[in-house]
Short mmCIF file of C-alpha atoms in Angstrom, two decimals:
data_model
loop_
_atom_site.label_atom_id
_atom_site.label_comp_id
_atom_site.label_asym_id
_atom_site.label_seq_id
_atom_site.Cartn_x
_atom_site.Cartn_y
_atom_site.Cartn_z
CA MET O 1 -39.27 -44.95 11.96
CA LYS O 2 -37.12 -45.37 8.64
CA PRO O 3 -39.16 -45.94 5.23
CA ASN O 4 -39.16 -48.37 3.20
CA LEU O 5 -36.27 -47.65 0.71
CA PRO O 6 -32.47 -48.04 0.93
CA ALA O 7 -30.62 -45.94 3.15
CA GLU O 8 -28.41 -43.65 0.15
CA ASP O 9 -24.82 -45.34 0.88
CA VAL O 10 -23.28 -43.08 -1.23
CA PRO O 11 -19.31 -41.72 -1.31
CA HIS O 12 -18.98 -38.73 -0.73
CA GLU O 13 -16.63 -36.37 -1.85
CA PRO O 14 -13.17 -34.56 -0.87
CA TRP O 15 -14.74 -31.24 -0.55
CA TYR O 16 -18.05 -32.38 1.36
CA LYS O 17 -15.62 -33.03 4.21
CA TYR O 18 -13.95 -29.56 4.16
CA GLY O 19 -17.54 -28.02 4.02
CA VAL O 20 -19.20 -29.61 6.84
CA MET O 21 -16.29 -28.47 8.47
CA PHE O 22 -16.72 -24.71 7.65
CA LEU O 23 -20.24 -25.35 8.90
CA PHE O 24 -19.38 -26.29 12.40
CA LEU O 25 -17.25 -23.07 12.85
CA GLU O 26 -19.17 -20.30 11.05
CA MET O 27 -22.21 -22.28 13.91
CA ALA O 28 -20.01 -21.93 16.29
CA ILE O 29 -18.86 -18.12 15.19
CA ALA O 30 -22.28 -17.53 15.73
CA LEU O 31 -23.12 -19.29 18.90
CA ALA O 32 -19.23 -17.36 20.37
CA VAL O 33 -20.49 -13.91 18.84
CA CYS O 34 -24.96 -14.31 20.09
CA GLY O 35 -23.02 -15.29 23.80
CA TYR O 36 -20.84 -12.28 24.14
CA SER O 37 -22.99 -9.77 23.14
CA LEU O 38 -26.59 -11.40 25.41
CA TYR O 39 -23.26 -11.32 28.89
CA LEU O 40 -22.49 -8.33 27.71
CA THR O 41 -26.02 -7.16 27.49
CA PHE O 42 -27.35 -8.67 30.61
CA HIS O 43 -24.93 -7.10 31.85
CA GLY O 44 -25.20 -3.37 31.10
CA LEU O 45 -22.39 -3.18 30.02
CA GLY O 46 -22.52 -2.01 26.41
CA GLY O 47 -24.72 -4.60 23.38
CA PHE O 48 -23.94 -6.37 20.04
CA PRO O 49 -20.05 -5.37 19.81
CA GLY O 50 -18.93 -2.27 19.51
CA LYS O 51 -22.27 -0.93 20.62
CA HIS O 52 -21.55 0.67 23.78
CA MET P 1 -11.13 -24.43 -19.50
CA THR P 2 -11.63 -27.04 -16.53
CA THR P 3 -13.27 -26.21 -13.66
CA HIS P 4 -14.87 -27.89 -10.43
CA LYS P 5 -18.24 -27.38 -8.95
CA VAL P 6 -16.23 -25.92 -5.28
CA GLU P 7 -14.54 -23.08 -7.72
CA GLN P 8 -18.37 -22.58 -8.73
CA LEU P 9 -20.12 -22.79 -5.19
CA ILE P 10 -17.59 -20.09 -4.35
CA ILE P 11 -18.39 -17.52 -6.90
CA ALA P 12 -22.11 -17.79 -6.25
CA THR P 13 -21.02 -17.67 -2.26
CA ALA P 14 -18.87 -14.79 -3.05
CA GLY P 15 -21.62 -12.88 -5.72
CA PHE P 16 -24.39 -13.72 -3.27
CA PHE P 17 -22.50 -12.47 -0.24
CA TRP P 18 -21.22 -9.17 -1.80
CA CYS P 19 -25.00 -8.65 -2.92
CA PHE P 20 -26.21 -9.32 0.39
CA LEU P 21 -23.83 -6.78 1.75
CA MET P 22 -24.67 -4.08 -0.52
CA TRP P 23 -28.69 -4.85 -0.98
CA PHE P 24 -28.62 -3.81 3.23
CA SER P 25 -25.41 -1.42 2.90
CA THR P 26 -28.14 1.37 2.87
CA ALA P 27 -29.31 0.27 6.43
CA ALA P 28 -26.17 0.35 7.63
CA PHE P 29 -25.72 3.86 6.93
CA SER P 30 -29.41 5.10 7.76
CA PRO P 31 -28.60 6.79 10.36
CA SER P 32 -25.76 9.10 8.93
CA ILE P 33 -28.06 9.06 5.39
CA ALA P 34 -30.59 10.84 8.10
CA ALA P 35 -28.57 13.77 9.28
CA ASP P 36 -27.15 14.61 6.67
CA TYR P 37 -30.43 15.01 5.24
CA HIS P 38 -32.33 15.87 7.75
CA LEU P 39 -34.53 13.80 7.92
CA ASN P 40 -37.63 12.91 10.32
CA ILE P 41 -38.60 8.82 11.22
CA LYS P 42 -41.12 9.02 8.17
CA ALA P 43 -38.59 9.62 5.65
CA LEU P 44 -36.48 6.93 7.72
CA GLY P 45 -38.72 3.81 7.98
CA LEU P 46 -39.27 4.99 4.42
CA LEU P 47 -35.89 4.52 3.91
CA ALA P 48 -35.68 1.51 5.91
CA SER P 49 -38.49 -0.33 4.70
CA SER P 50 -37.40 0.17 0.36
CA ALA P 51 -35.02 -1.98 0.30
CA ILE P 52 -37.20 -5.07 0.45
CA TRP P 53 -40.31 -3.73 -2.16
CA MET P 54 -37.91 -4.95 -5.14
CA ALA P 55 -37.81 -8.77 -4.00
CA PRO P 56 -40.91 -10.40 -5.10
CA ALA P 57 -41.47 -9.61 -8.34
CA GLY P 58 -37.00 -9.51 -9.22
CA ARG P 59 -36.90 -12.49 -7.79
CA VAL P 60 -39.25 -14.50 -9.83
CA LEU P 61 -38.01 -12.76 -12.91
CA ALA P 62 -34.24 -13.56 -12.04
CA GLY P 63 -35.44 -16.88 -11.51
CA TRP P 64 -36.52 -16.94 -14.65
CA ALA P 65 -33.73 -15.29 -16.49
CA SER P 66 -30.99 -17.87 -14.71
CA ASP P 67 -32.85 -20.24 -16.60
CA ARG P 68 -33.05 -18.66 -19.38
CA PHE P 69 -29.77 -17.12 -20.13
CA GLY P 70 -27.39 -19.39 -17.62
CA ALA P 71 -27.02 -18.64 -13.94
CA PRO P 72 -23.20 -16.46 -14.30
CA ARG P 73 -23.96 -14.47 -17.11
CA THR P 74 -27.16 -13.74 -14.87
CA PHE P 75 -25.20 -12.88 -11.74
CA ALA P 76 -22.75 -11.04 -13.70
CA CYS P 77 -25.78 -8.32 -15.01
CA LEU P 78 -27.02 -8.44 -11.64
CA LEU P 79 -24.09 -7.21 -9.69
CA GLY P 80 -22.67 -4.93 -12.68
CA GLY P 81 -25.94 -2.64 -12.45
CA CYS P 82 -26.28 -2.54 -8.98
CA GLY P 83 -22.40 -1.86 -8.90
CA LEU P 84 -22.23 1.25 -11.45
CA ILE P 85 -25.43 2.85 -9.62
CA SER P 86 -24.08 2.32 -6.26
CA ILE P 87 -20.76 4.24 -7.80
CA ALA P 88 -23.53 6.44 -9.31
CA SER P 89 -24.90 6.96 -5.26
CA GLY P 90 -21.86 7.58 -3.86
CA PHE P 91 -21.28 11.21 -5.51
CA THR P 92 -25.43 11.48 -5.33
CA THR P 93 -25.90 15.47 -3.41
CA ASN P 94 -29.92 15.01 -3.83
CA TYR P 95 -31.69 13.00 -1.52
CA ASN P 96 -34.68 12.13 -3.94
CA VAL P 97 -31.84 11.20 -6.30
CA LEU P 98 -29.85 8.62 -3.76
CA PHE P 99 -33.26 7.51 -2.37
CA LEU P 100 -34.01 6.18 -6.14
CA GLU P 101 -30.47 4.72 -6.37
CA ARG P 102 -30.91 3.00 -3.16
CA ILE P 103 -34.18 1.18 -4.03
CA LEU P 104 -31.89 -0.30 -6.60
CA VAL P 105 -28.95 -0.48 -5.61
CA ALA P 106 -31.48 -2.81 -3.74
CA ILE P 107 -32.51 -5.24 -6.76
CA ALA P 108 -28.75 -7.26 -5.69
CA GLY P 109 -31.59 -8.76 -3.07
CA VAL P 110 -33.15 -10.85 -5.66
CA SER P 111 -29.75 -12.42 -7.07
CA PHE P 112 -30.51 -15.15 -3.77
CA VAL P 113 -32.89 -17.72 -6.69
CA VAL P 114 -29.92 -16.89 -9.91
CA GLY P 115 -26.84 -19.09 -7.22
CA ILE P 116 -29.93 -21.26 -5.72
CA GLN P 117 -29.96 -22.66 -9.33
CA HIS P 118 -26.10 -21.83 -10.19
CA VAL P 119 -25.48 -24.45 -7.33
CA ALA P 120 -28.47 -26.35 -8.21
CA GLN P 121 -26.93 -27.59 -11.81
CA TRP P 122 -23.65 -28.86 -10.27
CA PHE P 123 -24.44 -30.70 -7.34
CA ASP P 124 -26.27 -33.67 -7.13
CA ALA P 125 -28.93 -34.82 -5.04
CA HIS P 126 -27.52 -36.95 -2.44
CA GLU P 127 -25.16 -33.46 -1.86
CA ILE P 128 -27.20 -30.89 -2.78
CA GLY P 129 -28.60 -29.43 1.24
CA THR P 130 -25.62 -28.83 2.49
CA ALA P 131 -23.66 -27.63 -1.20
CA GLU P 132 -26.97 -24.69 -1.29
CA GLY P 133 -26.65 -24.28 2.50
CA LEU P 134 -23.57 -23.26 2.81
CA TYR P 135 -23.51 -21.15 -0.15
CA ALA P 136 -27.26 -19.55 1.40
CA GLY P 137 -25.85 -19.26 4.95
CA THR P 138 -22.54 -17.50 4.09
CA GLY P 139 -23.85 -15.30 1.71
CA ASN P 140 -26.93 -14.19 3.82
CA ALA P 141 -23.56 -13.66 6.65
CA GLY P 142 -23.62 -10.47 4.25
CA ALA P 143 -26.72 -8.72 5.52
CA GLY P 144 -24.80 -8.99 9.52
CA ALA P 145 -20.90 -8.61 8.75
CA GLY P 146 -22.10 -5.59 6.01
CA ALA P 147 -23.79 -3.57 9.66
CA LEU P 148 -20.98 -5.18 12.03
CA VAL P 149 -18.34 -3.79 9.57
CA LEU P 150 -19.22 -1.04 7.02
CA PRO P 151 -20.07 2.19 9.78
CA ARG P 152 -16.72 0.64 11.26
CA LEU P 153 -14.64 1.06 8.31
CA PHE P 154 -16.13 3.89 6.68
CA GLY P 155 -17.28 5.93 9.79
CA THR P 156 -19.82 8.22 8.78
CA ASN P 157 -18.48 8.85 4.91
CA TYR P 158 -21.65 6.26 3.59
CA HIS P 159 -20.20 8.12 -0.08
CA ALA P 160 -16.60 6.11 -0.42
CA ALA P 161 -18.66 2.72 0.74
CA PHE P 162 -21.32 3.38 -1.78
CA ILE P 163 -18.60 3.03 -4.43
CA ASP P 164 -15.85 0.75 -3.01
CA LEU P 165 -19.02 -1.78 -2.58
CA GLY P 166 -20.16 -0.72 -6.55
CA VAL P 167 -17.06 -1.65 -7.50
CA VAL P 168 -15.78 -4.63 -6.23
CA ALA P 169 -19.30 -5.74 -7.21
CA LEU P 170 -18.12 -5.13 -10.68
CA ILE P 171 -14.34 -7.17 -10.04
CA ILE P 172 -16.82 -9.85 -8.78
CA ALA P 173 -18.95 -9.79 -12.07
CA ALA P 174 -16.29 -10.02 -14.58
CA TRP P 175 -14.70 -12.99 -11.63
CA TYR P 176 -17.93 -14.61 -12.16
CA LEU P 177 -18.21 -14.09 -16.22
CA TRP P 178 -14.43 -14.86 -17.06
CA ARG P 179 -14.93 -18.31 -14.14
CA GLY P 180 -18.34 -19.11 -14.19
CA ARG P 181 -19.73 -21.91 -16.06
CA ALA P 182 -23.48 -22.72 -16.40
CA ALA P 183 -23.71 -26.10 -15.61
CA THR P 184 -22.09 -29.07 -15.72
CA SER P 185 -22.55 -30.24 -19.31
CA ALA P 186 -23.69 -28.07 -22.18
CA GLU P 187 -27.37 -30.83 -22.14
CA ARG P 188 -27.88 -29.96 -18.86
CA LYS P 189 -28.11 -26.08 -19.73
CA ASN P 190 -29.90 -26.14 -23.01
CA LEU P 191 -32.34 -28.73 -20.67
CA VAL P 192 -33.20 -26.38 -18.57
CA ARG P 193 -33.59 -23.37 -20.69
CA GLY P 194 -35.96 -24.79 -22.82
CA LYS P 195 -38.01 -24.97 -20.91
CA SER P 196 -38.01 -21.58 -19.15
CA GLY P 197 -41.38 -20.67 -21.27
CA LEU P 198 -44.21 -19.52 -19.75
CA ARG P 199 -46.45 -22.45 -19.09
CA GLY P 200 -42.53 -23.68 -17.91
CA THR P 201 -43.82 -21.04 -15.47
CA LEU P 202 -47.23 -20.83 -15.50
CA PHE P 203 -46.52 -25.15 -14.66
CA ILE P 204 -44.44 -24.51 -11.32
CA TRP P 205 -47.21 -21.42 -10.12
CA SER P 206 -49.95 -24.03 -10.22
CA ARG P 207 -48.21 -27.75 -8.43
CA TYR P 208 -49.43 -27.71 -4.67
CA ILE P 209 -46.00 -29.00 -3.55
CA ALA P 210 -44.62 -25.85 -5.01
CA ILE P 211 -47.17 -23.71 -3.10
CA ALA P 212 -46.84 -25.91 0.03
CA LEU P 213 -42.70 -25.25 -0.70
CA MET P 214 -43.55 -21.63 -0.84
CA LEU P 215 -45.79 -21.21 2.34
CA ALA P 216 -42.91 -22.94 4.47
CA TYR P 217 -40.88 -20.08 3.62
CA ALA P 218 -43.16 -17.48 4.21
CA MET P 219 -42.75 -19.14 7.54
CA SER P 220 -39.30 -19.29 7.58
CA PHE P 221 -37.73 -16.13 5.93
CA GLY P 222 -40.56 -14.61 5.45
CA LEU P 223 -39.82 -14.40 9.54
CA GLU P 224 -36.49 -13.83 9.70
CA ILE P 225 -37.31 -10.60 7.50
CA ALA P 226 -40.47 -10.03 9.43
CA LEU P 227 -38.51 -10.17 12.30
CA ASN P 228 -35.57 -8.25 11.80
CA ALA P 229 -37.59 -4.98 11.12
CA TRP P 230 -40.36 -6.46 14.44
CA LEU P 231 -37.62 -7.53 16.97
CA PRO P 232 -36.33 -3.68 17.99
CA GLY P 233 -39.54 -2.09 18.88
CA TYR P 234 -40.34 -5.39 20.69
CA PHE P 235 -38.21 -5.63 23.69
CA MET P 236 -38.29 -1.65 23.58
CA ARG P 237 -42.29 -2.08 24.46
CA GLY P 238 -42.26 -5.40 25.72
CA PHE P 239 -38.84 -5.63 28.45
CA HIS P 240 -38.47 -1.72 29.39
CA LYS P 241 -38.60 -2.10 32.94
CA GLU P 242 -36.52 -5.31 32.65
CA ILE P 243 -34.46 -3.81 30.09
CA LEU P 244 -33.67 -0.53 32.29
CA ALA P 245 -32.70 -3.27 35.68
CA LEU P 246 -30.52 -4.87 33.32
CA GLY P 247 -28.32 -1.01 33.93
CA PHE P 248 -29.63 0.47 30.39
CA HIS P 249 -30.50 4.55 30.69
CA GLY P 250 -32.18 6.59 28.61
CA VAL P 251 -32.88 5.42 24.60
CA ALA P 252 -29.98 5.32 23.74
CA GLY P 253 -28.84 2.75 26.32
CA VAL P 254 -33.23 0.49 25.52
CA GLN P 255 -32.30 0.77 21.77
CA ILE P 256 -28.90 -0.99 22.60
CA ALA P 257 -30.19 -3.60 24.17
CA ALA P 258 -32.90 -3.90 22.79
CA GLY P 259 -31.25 -4.31 19.35
CA THR P 260 -28.78 -7.12 20.50
CA PHE P 261 -31.55 -8.94 22.05
CA ALA P 262 -33.26 -8.83 18.01
CA ALA P 263 -29.71 -10.07 16.92
CA VAL P 264 -29.22 -13.06 17.66
CA ALA P 265 -32.29 -13.96 15.70
CA SER P 266 -31.27 -12.97 12.66
CA PHE P 267 -27.62 -14.54 13.74
CA THR P 268 -28.50 -17.71 14.76
CA ALA P 269 -30.49 -17.95 11.21
CA SER P 270 -28.14 -16.63 9.37
CA LEU P 271 -25.24 -19.03 10.00
CA PHE P 272 -27.75 -22.34 10.83
CA ARG P 273 -29.08 -21.74 7.73
CA PRO P 274 -25.57 -24.27 5.79
CA PHE P 275 -26.07 -27.33 9.52
CA SER P 276 -29.72 -27.09 8.02
CA GLY P 277 -28.80 -27.94 4.54
CA PHE P 278 -26.89 -30.79 6.60
CA MET P 279 -29.28 -32.29 8.46
CA SER P 280 -31.06 -32.88 5.44
CA ASP P 281 -28.68 -34.40 3.38
CA LEU P 282 -28.00 -36.76 7.14
CA PHE P 283 -32.20 -37.50 7.19
CA GLN P 284 -31.54 -38.62 3.26
CA ARG P 285 -28.46 -40.31 4.00
CA ARG P 286 -30.19 -42.28 6.97
CA GLY P 287 -34.01 -43.17 5.58
CA TRP P 288 -35.23 -41.38 8.52
CA ALA P 289 -39.69 -40.83 7.65
CA PRO P 290 -40.72 -39.82 11.01
CA LEU P 291 -43.01 -38.34 10.60
CA PRO P 292 -47.75 -39.40 9.55
CA PHE P 293 -48.83 -37.90 5.81
CA ILE P 294 -45.89 -36.88 4.44
CA ALA P 295 -44.76 -39.76 1.51
CA LYS P 296 -41.98 -42.45 2.43
CA THR P 297 -40.99 -43.85 -0.70
CA LEU P 298 -40.09 -41.30 -2.94
CA PRO P 299 -36.50 -40.80 -3.50
CA TYR P 300 -36.50 -37.90 -1.99
CA ALA P 301 -39.11 -37.95 1.12
CA PRO P 302 -37.41 -38.35 4.25
CA ARG P 303 -35.79 -34.70 3.52
CA LEU P 304 -39.50 -33.99 3.37
CA HIS P 305 -40.00 -34.70 6.57
CA TRP P 306 -36.64 -32.78 7.84
CA LEU P 307 -38.94 -29.94 6.40
CA GLY P 308 -42.48 -30.80 8.28
CA VAL P 309 -40.24 -31.47 11.82
CA SER P 310 -38.78 -28.09 11.59
CA LEU P 311 -42.26 -26.20 10.76
CA ILE P 312 -43.60 -27.41 13.80
CA LEU P 313 -40.29 -26.73 15.38
CA ILE P 314 -41.29 -23.28 14.29
CA ILE P 315 -44.39 -23.18 15.27
CA LEU P 316 -43.53 -24.29 18.57
CA ALA P 317 -41.33 -22.29 19.10
CA MET P 318 -43.45 -19.49 18.19
CA SER P 319 -45.92 -20.23 20.22
CA GLY P 320 -43.04 -20.26 23.16
CA LEU P 321 -41.74 -16.87 22.64
CA THR P 322 -46.07 -15.76 23.74
CA ALA P 323 -45.77 -18.23 26.95
CA SER P 324 -41.95 -16.66 27.76
CA GLY P 325 -43.12 -13.35 27.15
CA LEU P 326 -46.15 -13.30 28.97
CA SER P 327 -43.95 -14.56 31.80
CA GLY P 328 -41.50 -11.63 31.97
CA SER P 329 -38.85 -13.34 31.67
CA LEU P 330 -36.45 -11.12 29.85
CA HIS P 331 -33.18 -14.21 30.03
CA LEU P 332 -36.54 -16.96 28.65
CA SER P 333 -37.73 -15.79 26.27
CA VAL P 334 -34.61 -14.39 24.78
CA VAL P 335 -33.04 -18.44 24.63
CA THR P 336 -36.68 -18.26 23.41
CA LEU P 337 -35.40 -16.36 20.52
CA VAL P 338 -32.15 -17.92 19.60
CA ALA P 339 -34.36 -21.49 19.27
CA LEU P 340 -36.01 -20.08 17.15
CA GLY P 341 -33.89 -18.23 14.95
CA ILE P 342 -32.39 -22.39 14.77
CA PHE P 343 -35.60 -23.68 14.15
CA ILE P 344 -35.99 -21.00 10.86
CA SER P 345 -32.76 -21.85 9.61
CA CYS P 346 -33.42 -25.19 9.74
CA GLY P 347 -36.74 -24.38 7.79
CA THR P 348 -35.10 -22.12 4.90
CA GLY P 349 -32.47 -25.26 5.00
CA GLY P 350 -34.74 -27.92 4.37
CA THR P 351 -36.93 -26.08 2.02
CA PHE P 352 -34.24 -25.05 -0.75
CA ALA P 353 -31.88 -28.47 -0.31
CA LEU P 354 -35.73 -29.89 -1.59
CA VAL P 355 -36.70 -27.06 -4.51
CA PRO P 356 -33.17 -28.63 -7.03
CA LEU P 357 -35.05 -31.92 -6.66
CA LEU P 358 -38.25 -31.41 -7.04
CA PHE P 359 -38.17 -29.25 -10.39
CA PRO P 360 -34.60 -29.94 -11.97
CA ASP P 361 -35.96 -28.82 -14.91
CA ARG P 362 -36.71 -26.05 -13.59
CA PRO P 363 -34.80 -24.94 -10.23
CA GLY P 364 -34.08 -21.29 -10.86
CA SER P 365 -38.07 -20.43 -12.10
CA ALA P 366 -39.43 -22.34 -8.86
CA ALA P 367 -36.27 -20.68 -6.40
CA GLY P 368 -38.02 -17.52 -8.25
CA PHE P 369 -41.09 -18.09 -7.09
CA ILE P 370 -40.79 -19.76 -3.98
CA GLY P 371 -38.43 -17.92 -2.96
CA GLY P 372 -39.95 -13.99 -3.99
CA VAL P 373 -43.58 -14.62 -3.14
CA SER P 374 -42.86 -15.61 -0.23
CA THR P 375 -40.98 -12.34 1.03
CA ALA P 376 -44.35 -10.46 0.97
CA ALA P 377 -45.18 -12.06 3.77
CA ALA P 378 -42.67 -9.83 6.45
CA ILE P 379 -45.27 -7.52 5.56
CA VAL P 380 -47.59 -9.12 7.09
CA TYR P 381 -46.44 -10.80 9.97
CA PRO P 382 -45.84 -7.06 11.59
CA LEU P 383 -49.16 -6.01 11.38
CA ILE P 384 -50.66 -9.08 13.30
CA PHE P 385 -47.72 -8.68 15.61
CA SER P 386 -48.21 -4.66 16.73
CA ARG P 387 -52.21 -5.83 16.49
CA GLY P 388 -53.41 -5.21 20.17
CA GLU P 389 -52.83 -3.74 23.23
CA ASN P 390 -49.93 -7.24 24.13
CA PRO P 391 -47.27 -7.61 22.73
CA HIS P 392 -46.47 -11.13 23.43
CA ILE P 393 -50.31 -12.53 22.38
CA GLY P 394 -49.20 -12.16 18.16
CA TYR P 395 -46.68 -14.78 18.28
CA ILE P 396 -49.43 -17.37 19.18
CA CYS P 397 -51.76 -15.73 16.87
CA VAL P 398 -49.80 -16.23 13.70
CA ALA P 399 -48.51 -19.81 14.65
CA PHE P 400 -52.14 -20.52 14.71
CA PHE P 401 -54.57 -18.77 12.15
CA MET P 402 -51.50 -18.87 9.86
CA PHE P 403 -48.27 -21.32 9.88
CA LEU P 404 -50.82 -24.20 11.53
CA PRO P 405 -53.30 -24.00 8.44
CA PHE P 406 -49.85 -23.82 6.30
CA MET P 407 -48.18 -26.98 8.19
CA LEU P 408 -51.30 -28.89 7.41
CA PHE P 409 -50.94 -27.35 3.63
CA TYR P 410 -47.18 -28.91 3.35
CA PHE P 411 -48.41 -32.06 4.72
CA TRP P 412 -51.33 -32.53 2.20
CA ALA P 413 -49.44 -31.35 -0.82
CA ALA P 414 -46.12 -33.78 0.28
CA ARG P 415 -48.68 -36.84 0.89
CA TYR P 416 -47.98 -38.63 -2.32
CA GLU P 417 -46.34 -41.40 -3.26
CA ARG P 418 -45.09 -40.72 -6.89
CA HIS P 419 -44.65 -37.12 -8.58
CA PRO P 420 -45.95 -34.68 -6.38
CA GLU P 421 -44.74 -32.06 -8.26
CA GLU P 422 -47.63 -33.39 -11.29
CA HIS P 423 -50.66 -32.24 -9.23
CA GLY P 424 -51.28 -29.16 -9.59
CA LEU P 425 -54.50 -26.09 -9.80
CA LEU P 426 -54.40 -26.25 -13.62
CA PRO P 427 -55.21 -29.01 -16.09
CA GLY P 428 -53.61 -32.08 -15.94
CA ARG P 429 -52.74 -32.47 -19.73
CA LEU P 430 -51.09 -28.21 -19.41
CA ALA P 431 -48.78 -29.83 -17.05
CA LEU P 432 -47.74 -32.81 -18.77
CA ASP P 433 -46.81 -31.15 -21.83
CA GLU P 434 -44.62 -29.49 -19.46
CA ALA P 435 -43.31 -31.93 -17.69
#
């Protein structure tokens, strides 16, 4: 699995931690909006939030 | 004036977000525009497709300009120019003039490659995937935000919306000029500027690895744009009975349900993109290189493998979409579509985690070629999807007859263990003169 090169052990700067937190927040928003709108649609209640 | 790379990332992301908002604002108000000017379905289709017309050539030119003049100036020109035309379109009462103005405003969509170049000039190799992912993913969300927010905020008053969008674009342009810096150092800026000539552009266009990345982006972002246009019609045609069984009635009801299923693919493809950049960084940090043929000893080899994995996943999901459709299960098709959206984001994020590392001296020209030419694929896929009687078959046809050769070419082009960017169509001497 691992190639013949050393894994990068470069320490990340403080911003990186917040950047990763932000990207996980974006993913959570994507999943929540998808889940909510699919729930509405599969129950015949409407479509993408607001388009009832 | 001191600055920090995070500030540069925020400026680029804000500019790109607003450009995407302007780019897709015409689509958000197309029903109101159609009602005002009594447009038929053909004219409406022309208005919708016009958004993409400027992208292929415009992105190539914008990429070169960002290397030549620096990202802040190029981005500010784009924002300022598109903002002024957007304001003018808010006062227009003639449809032909409005149509022309909205095509010009759609030039804002080429800004993607300018920001890619800007971020590449500020972030180090070990964090470039996450940085480019945050920029592109958050900025892309501007399209979805426009579709959700603009009609609610402005109702049918698209005139006011176009004026307000233009005014904010001018403010962001001024901010970009005031605080934006082209690169971490003057030396870095001048190095990129010095390599931005015609020979440098020819060098990029002729490299096997650049062509492979362009095809990989056509498989991901090109597919994302094509699906945006294709999927609502696909669900209406392929699952009409199933949608009626859910309780939707009439054309409007079926349209809402079909539009929702289509929107989830677009939404996941945009908002998972930063995650793909993070995964590229993770592959790099852990040194994962699981695929055969692809180089294993290059400094960025694990990132090549992450993109290879993404391309395989896209092909599998496309085949799965055909299988789910043929099974007649609407639920399974939607779940497969969500997976396809996520895998598309893996491809888009994985591609642009590599571009600045492969072409560090010409990031703008490379981003322009890879991000620009690939968008033309969005025109081809729907033509194949719509061929034949069965609407479900098109996905597997594209997967096997287009994506599989694209992926095999990528594996072949990424096999070099030393300087893959030195191998290309043009004689090596020309390439080495510029390299």
